[in-house]
mmCIF file of C-alpha atoms in Angstrom:
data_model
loop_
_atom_site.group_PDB
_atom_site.id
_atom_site.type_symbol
_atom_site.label_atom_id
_atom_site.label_comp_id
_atom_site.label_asym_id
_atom_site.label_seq_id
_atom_site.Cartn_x
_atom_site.Cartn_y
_atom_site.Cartn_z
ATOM 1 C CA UNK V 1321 -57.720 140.449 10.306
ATOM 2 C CA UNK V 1322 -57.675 141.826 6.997
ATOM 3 C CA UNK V 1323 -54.690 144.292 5.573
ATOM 4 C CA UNK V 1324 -57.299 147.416 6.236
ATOM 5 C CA UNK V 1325 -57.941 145.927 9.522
ATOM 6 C CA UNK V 1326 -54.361 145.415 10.174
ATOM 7 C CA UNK V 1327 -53.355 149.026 9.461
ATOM 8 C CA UNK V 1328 -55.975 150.779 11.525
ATOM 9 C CA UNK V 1329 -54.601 149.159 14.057
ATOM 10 C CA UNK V 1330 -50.698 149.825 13.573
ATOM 11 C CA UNK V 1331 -52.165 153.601 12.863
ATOM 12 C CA UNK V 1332 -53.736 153.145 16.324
ATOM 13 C CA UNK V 1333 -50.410 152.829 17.884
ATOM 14 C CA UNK V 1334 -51.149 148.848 19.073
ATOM 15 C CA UNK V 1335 -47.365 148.070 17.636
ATOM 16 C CA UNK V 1336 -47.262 143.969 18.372
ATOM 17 C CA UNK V 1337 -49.823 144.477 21.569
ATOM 18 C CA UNK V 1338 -53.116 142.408 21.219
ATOM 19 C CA UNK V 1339 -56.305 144.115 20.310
ATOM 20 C CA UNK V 1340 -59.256 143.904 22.644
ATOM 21 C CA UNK V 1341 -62.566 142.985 20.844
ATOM 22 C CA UNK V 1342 -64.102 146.012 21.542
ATOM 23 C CA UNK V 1343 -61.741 148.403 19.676
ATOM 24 C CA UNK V 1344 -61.934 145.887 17.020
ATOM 25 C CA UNK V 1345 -65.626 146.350 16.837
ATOM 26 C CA UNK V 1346 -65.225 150.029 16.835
ATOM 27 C CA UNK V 1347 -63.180 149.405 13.946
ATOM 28 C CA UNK V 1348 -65.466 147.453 12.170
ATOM 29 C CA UNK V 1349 -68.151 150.074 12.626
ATOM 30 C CA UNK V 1350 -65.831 153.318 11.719
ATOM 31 C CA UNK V 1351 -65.056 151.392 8.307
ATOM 32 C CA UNK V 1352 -68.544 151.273 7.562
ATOM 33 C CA UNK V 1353 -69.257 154.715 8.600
ATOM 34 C CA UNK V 1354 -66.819 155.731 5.990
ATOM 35 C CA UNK V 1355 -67.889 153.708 3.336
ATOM 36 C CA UNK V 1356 -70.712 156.038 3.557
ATOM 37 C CA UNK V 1357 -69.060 159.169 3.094
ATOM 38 C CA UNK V 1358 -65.894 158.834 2.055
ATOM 39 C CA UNK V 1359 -65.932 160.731 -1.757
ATOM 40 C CA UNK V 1360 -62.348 158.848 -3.142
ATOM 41 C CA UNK V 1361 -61.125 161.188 -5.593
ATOM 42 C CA UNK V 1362 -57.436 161.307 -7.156
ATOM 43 C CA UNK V 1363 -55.827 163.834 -9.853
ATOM 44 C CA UNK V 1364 -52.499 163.026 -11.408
ATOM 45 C CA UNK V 1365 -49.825 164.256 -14.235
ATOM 46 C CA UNK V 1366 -46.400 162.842 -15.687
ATOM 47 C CA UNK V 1367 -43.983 164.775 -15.991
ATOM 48 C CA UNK V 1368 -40.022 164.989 -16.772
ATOM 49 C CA UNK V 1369 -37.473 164.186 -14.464
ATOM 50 C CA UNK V 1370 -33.944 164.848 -14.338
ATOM 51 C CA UNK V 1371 -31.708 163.450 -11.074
ATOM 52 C CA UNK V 1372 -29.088 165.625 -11.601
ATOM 53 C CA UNK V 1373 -26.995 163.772 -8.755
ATOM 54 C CA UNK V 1374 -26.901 162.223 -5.288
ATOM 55 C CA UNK V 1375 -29.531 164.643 -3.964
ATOM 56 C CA UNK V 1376 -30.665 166.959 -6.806
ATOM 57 C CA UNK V 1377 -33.643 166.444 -8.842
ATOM 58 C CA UNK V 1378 -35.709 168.223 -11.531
ATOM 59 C CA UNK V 1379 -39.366 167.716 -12.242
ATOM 60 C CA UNK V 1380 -40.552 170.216 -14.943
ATOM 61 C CA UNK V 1381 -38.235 173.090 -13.270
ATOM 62 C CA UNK V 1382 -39.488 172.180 -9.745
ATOM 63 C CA UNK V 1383 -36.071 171.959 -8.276
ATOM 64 C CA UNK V 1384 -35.551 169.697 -5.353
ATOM 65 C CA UNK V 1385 -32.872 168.749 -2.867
ATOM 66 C CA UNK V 1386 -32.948 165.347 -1.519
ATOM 67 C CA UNK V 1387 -31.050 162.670 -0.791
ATOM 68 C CA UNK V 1388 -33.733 159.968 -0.185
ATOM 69 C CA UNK V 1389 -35.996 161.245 -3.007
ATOM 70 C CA UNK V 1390 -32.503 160.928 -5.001
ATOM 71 C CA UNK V 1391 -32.028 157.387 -4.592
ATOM 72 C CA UNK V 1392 -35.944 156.261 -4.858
ATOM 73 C CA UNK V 1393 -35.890 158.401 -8.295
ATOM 74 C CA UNK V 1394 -32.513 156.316 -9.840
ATOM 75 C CA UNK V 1395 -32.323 155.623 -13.071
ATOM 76 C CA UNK V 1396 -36.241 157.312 -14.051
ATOM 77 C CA UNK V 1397 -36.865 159.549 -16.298
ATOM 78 C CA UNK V 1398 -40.239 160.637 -15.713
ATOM 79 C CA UNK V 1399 -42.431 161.113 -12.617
ATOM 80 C CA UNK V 1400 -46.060 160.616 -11.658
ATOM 81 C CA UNK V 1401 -47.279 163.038 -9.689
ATOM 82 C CA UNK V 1402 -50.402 162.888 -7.225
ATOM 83 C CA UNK V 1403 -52.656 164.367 -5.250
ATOM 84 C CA UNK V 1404 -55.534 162.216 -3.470
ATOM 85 C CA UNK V 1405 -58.234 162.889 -0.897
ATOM 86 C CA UNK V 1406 -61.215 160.997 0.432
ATOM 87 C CA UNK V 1407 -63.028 164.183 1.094
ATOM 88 C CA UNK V 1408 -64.335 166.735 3.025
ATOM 89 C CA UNK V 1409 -67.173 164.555 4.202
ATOM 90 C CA UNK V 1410 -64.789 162.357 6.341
ATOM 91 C CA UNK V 1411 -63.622 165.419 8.263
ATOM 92 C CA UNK V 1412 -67.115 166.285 8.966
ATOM 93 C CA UNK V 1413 -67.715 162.673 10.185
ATOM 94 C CA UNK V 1414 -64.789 163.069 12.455
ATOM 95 C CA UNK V 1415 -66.292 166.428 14.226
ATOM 96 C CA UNK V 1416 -69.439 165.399 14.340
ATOM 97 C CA UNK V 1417 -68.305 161.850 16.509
ATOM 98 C CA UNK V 1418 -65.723 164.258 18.569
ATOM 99 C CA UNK V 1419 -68.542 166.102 20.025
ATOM 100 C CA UNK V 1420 -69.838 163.244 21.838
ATOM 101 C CA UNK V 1421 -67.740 160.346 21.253
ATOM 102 C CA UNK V 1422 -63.904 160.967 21.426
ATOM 103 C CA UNK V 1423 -62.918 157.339 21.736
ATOM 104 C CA UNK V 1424 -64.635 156.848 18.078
ATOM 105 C CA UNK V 1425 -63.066 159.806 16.729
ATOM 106 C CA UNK V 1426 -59.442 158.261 17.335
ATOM 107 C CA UNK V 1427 -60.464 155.003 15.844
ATOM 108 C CA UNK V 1428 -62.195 156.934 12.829
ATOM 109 C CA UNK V 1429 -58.697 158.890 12.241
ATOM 110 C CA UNK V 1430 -57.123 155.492 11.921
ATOM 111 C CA UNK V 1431 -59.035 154.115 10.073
ATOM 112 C CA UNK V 1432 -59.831 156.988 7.847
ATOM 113 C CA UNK V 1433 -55.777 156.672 7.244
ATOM 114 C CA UNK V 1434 -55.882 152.902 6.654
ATOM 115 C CA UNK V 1435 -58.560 153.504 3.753
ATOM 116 C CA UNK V 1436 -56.848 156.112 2.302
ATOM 117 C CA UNK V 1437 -53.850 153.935 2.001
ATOM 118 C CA UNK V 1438 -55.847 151.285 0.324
ATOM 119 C CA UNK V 1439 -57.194 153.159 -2.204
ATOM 120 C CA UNK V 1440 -53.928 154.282 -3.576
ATOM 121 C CA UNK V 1441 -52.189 150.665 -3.432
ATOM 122 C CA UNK V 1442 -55.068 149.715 -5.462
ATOM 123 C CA UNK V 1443 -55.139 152.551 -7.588
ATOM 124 C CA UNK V 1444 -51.164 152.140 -7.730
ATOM 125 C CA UNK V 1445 -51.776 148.442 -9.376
ATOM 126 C CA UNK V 1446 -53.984 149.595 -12.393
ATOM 127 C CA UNK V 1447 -50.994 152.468 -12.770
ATOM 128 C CA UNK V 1448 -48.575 149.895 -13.406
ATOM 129 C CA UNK V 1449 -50.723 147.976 -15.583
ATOM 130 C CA UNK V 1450 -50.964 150.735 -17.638
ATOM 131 C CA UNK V 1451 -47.356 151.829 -17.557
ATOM 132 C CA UNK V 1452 -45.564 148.172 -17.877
ATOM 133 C CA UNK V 1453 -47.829 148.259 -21.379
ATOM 134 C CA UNK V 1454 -45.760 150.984 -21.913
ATOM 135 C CA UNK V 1455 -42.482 149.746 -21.619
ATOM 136 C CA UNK V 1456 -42.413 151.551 -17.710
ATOM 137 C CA UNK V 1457 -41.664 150.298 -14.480
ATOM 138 C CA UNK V 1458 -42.661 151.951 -11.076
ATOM 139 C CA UNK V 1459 -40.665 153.217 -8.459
ATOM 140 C CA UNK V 1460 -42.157 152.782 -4.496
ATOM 141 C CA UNK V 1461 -44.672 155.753 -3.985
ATOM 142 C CA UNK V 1462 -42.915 158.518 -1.933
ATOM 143 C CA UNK V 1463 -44.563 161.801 0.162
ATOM 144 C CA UNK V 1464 -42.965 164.877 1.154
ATOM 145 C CA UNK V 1465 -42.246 164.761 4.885
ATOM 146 C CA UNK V 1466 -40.331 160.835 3.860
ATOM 147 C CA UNK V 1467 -36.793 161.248 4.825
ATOM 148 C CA UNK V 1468 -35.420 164.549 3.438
ATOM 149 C CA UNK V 1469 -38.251 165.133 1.326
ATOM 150 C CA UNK V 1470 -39.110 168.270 2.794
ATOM 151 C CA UNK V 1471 -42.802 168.527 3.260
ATOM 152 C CA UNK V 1472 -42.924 172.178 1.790
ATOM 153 C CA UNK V 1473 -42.694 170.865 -1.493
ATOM 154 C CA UNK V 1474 -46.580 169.670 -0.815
ATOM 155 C CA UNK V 1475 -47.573 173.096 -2.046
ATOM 156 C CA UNK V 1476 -45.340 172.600 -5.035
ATOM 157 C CA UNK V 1477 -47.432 169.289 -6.172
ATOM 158 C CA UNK V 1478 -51.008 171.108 -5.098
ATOM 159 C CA UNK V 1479 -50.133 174.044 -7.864
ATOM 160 C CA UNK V 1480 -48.485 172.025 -10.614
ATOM 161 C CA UNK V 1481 -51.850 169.681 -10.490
ATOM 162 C CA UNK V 1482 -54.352 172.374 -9.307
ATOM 163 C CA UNK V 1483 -55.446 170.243 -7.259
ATOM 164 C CA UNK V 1484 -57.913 172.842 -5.623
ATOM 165 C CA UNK V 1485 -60.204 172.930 -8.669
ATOM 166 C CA UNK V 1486 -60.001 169.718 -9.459
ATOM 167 C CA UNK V 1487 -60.483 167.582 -6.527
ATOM 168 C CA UNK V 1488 -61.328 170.373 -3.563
ATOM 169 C CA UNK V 1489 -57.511 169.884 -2.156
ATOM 170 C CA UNK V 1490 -55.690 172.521 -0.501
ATOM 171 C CA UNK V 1491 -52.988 173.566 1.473
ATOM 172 C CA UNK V 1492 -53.061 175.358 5.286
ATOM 173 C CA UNK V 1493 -50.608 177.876 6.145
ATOM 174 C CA UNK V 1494 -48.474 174.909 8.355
ATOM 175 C CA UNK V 1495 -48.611 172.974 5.598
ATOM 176 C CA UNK V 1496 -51.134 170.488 6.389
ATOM 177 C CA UNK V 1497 -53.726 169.291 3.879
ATOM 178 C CA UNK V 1498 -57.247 169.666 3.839
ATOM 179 C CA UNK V 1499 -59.345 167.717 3.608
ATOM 180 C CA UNK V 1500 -56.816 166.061 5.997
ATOM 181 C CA UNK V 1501 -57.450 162.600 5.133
ATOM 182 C CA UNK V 1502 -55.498 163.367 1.742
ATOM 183 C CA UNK V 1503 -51.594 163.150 0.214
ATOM 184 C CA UNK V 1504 -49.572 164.451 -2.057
ATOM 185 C CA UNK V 1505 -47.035 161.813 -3.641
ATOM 186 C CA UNK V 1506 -44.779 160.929 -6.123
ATOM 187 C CA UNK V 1507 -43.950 158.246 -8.530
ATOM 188 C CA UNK V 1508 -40.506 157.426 -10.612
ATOM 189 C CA UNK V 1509 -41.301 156.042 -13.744
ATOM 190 C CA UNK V 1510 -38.309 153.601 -15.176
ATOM 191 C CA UNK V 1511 -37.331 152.120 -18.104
ATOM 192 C CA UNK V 1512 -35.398 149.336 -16.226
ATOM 193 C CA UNK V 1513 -37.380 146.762 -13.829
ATOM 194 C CA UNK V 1514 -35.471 147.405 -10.518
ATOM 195 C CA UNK V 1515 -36.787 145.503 -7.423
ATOM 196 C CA UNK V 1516 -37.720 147.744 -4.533
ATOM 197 C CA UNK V 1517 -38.419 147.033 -1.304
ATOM 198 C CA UNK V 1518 -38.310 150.253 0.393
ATOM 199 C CA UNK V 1519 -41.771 152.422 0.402
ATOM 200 C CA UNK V 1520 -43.380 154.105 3.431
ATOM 201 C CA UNK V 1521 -42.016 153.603 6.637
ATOM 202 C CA UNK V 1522 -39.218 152.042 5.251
ATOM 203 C CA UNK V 1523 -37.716 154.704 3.681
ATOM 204 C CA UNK V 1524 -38.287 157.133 6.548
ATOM 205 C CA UNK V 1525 -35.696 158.236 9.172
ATOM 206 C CA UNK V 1526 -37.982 158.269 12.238
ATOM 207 C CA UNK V 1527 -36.766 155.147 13.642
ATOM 208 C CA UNK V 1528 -38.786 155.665 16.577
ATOM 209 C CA UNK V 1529 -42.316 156.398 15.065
ATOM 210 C CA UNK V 1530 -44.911 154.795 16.823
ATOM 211 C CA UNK V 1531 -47.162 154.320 13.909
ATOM 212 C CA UNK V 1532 -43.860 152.275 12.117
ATOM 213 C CA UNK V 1533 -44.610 149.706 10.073
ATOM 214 C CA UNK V 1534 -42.781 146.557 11.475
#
């Protein structure tokens, strides 16, 4: 299976359980779909960071308060910030198959997640291209709602990169994005190659997430 393949699957919930054939046809066909529709669009800004200590950081007076975000952020002094969507057209997709066929719709979700995560790993690699000619190194892309990053600061991110005008990305009252195939990240920008391991589920608390990354 391929790595797209491979995390529709962990998004399904599979863990280490086999596949059957048939869900990985469904699969097959739901990446397809959203080929189709799926509008890929990404807006993002750099700005200055200060970590002020273990668990305080400042990025352009956004003040934040955590520990995990803390330690990621070590020894940067500037920050990318994102916001990224594959549009409102995949939501759409996803009603129109949970009128008539739920089972689809679940598959679709996961792999409507898995694509999403592709495009910013590859996104992430011409990013670092561009900042190692600088004399930058990158830090492991990290989310509010990771650890202690509290996912309120989502709304934070959306207004520093207006990301509503620019790429049709907003905010519901609970905090959830729409389009909901979409995220908000950040980035620590470095001066000193350090080699991290720890990104996603990694550096998340939930041991006992379903969707974990083994």
């Amino acid at each position: 299976m391929d790595k797209r393949t491979l995390e529709a699957v962990r998004y399904l919930g599979y863990g280490k359980h086999a596949v059957d054939d048939q869900t990985l046809a469904l699969i097959r066909d739901s990446f397809e779909d959203l080929e189709w529709v799926a509008k890929r669009r990404i807006v993002y800004r750099i700005f200055e960071l200060k970590v002020s200590d273990e668990e305080h950081l400042n990025i352009e007076g956004l003040e934040i308060t955590s520990r995990n975000l803390a330690k990621n952020m070590k020894g940067c002094t500037q920050v990318v910030m994102l916001g990224a969507t594959l549009g409102v057209e995949v939501d759409m997709l996803m009603k129109r198959y949970s009128l008539t066929e739920m089972s689809r719709t679940v598959v679709l979700q996961a792999c409507a997640a898995a694509m999403l995560e592709e495009y910013l790993n590859n996104w992430q690699k011409s990013l670092k291209e561009e900042m190692t000619s600088q004399g930058y190194f990158l830090r492991p892309r990290f989310s509010p709602g990771y650890g202690d990053f509290s996912i309120l600061h989502q709304k934070d991110i959306l207004g520093m990169l207006d990301c509503a005008k620019k790429i049709g990305l907003t905010m519901t009252e609970s905090s959830m994005l729409t389009p909901t195939k979409s995220v908000t990240a950040v980035i620590g920008l470095g001066r000193e190659e350090v080699h991290c391991h720890e990104e996603g589920c990694e550096s998340c608390s939930k041991k006992d997430c379903i969707y974990r990354r083994n």
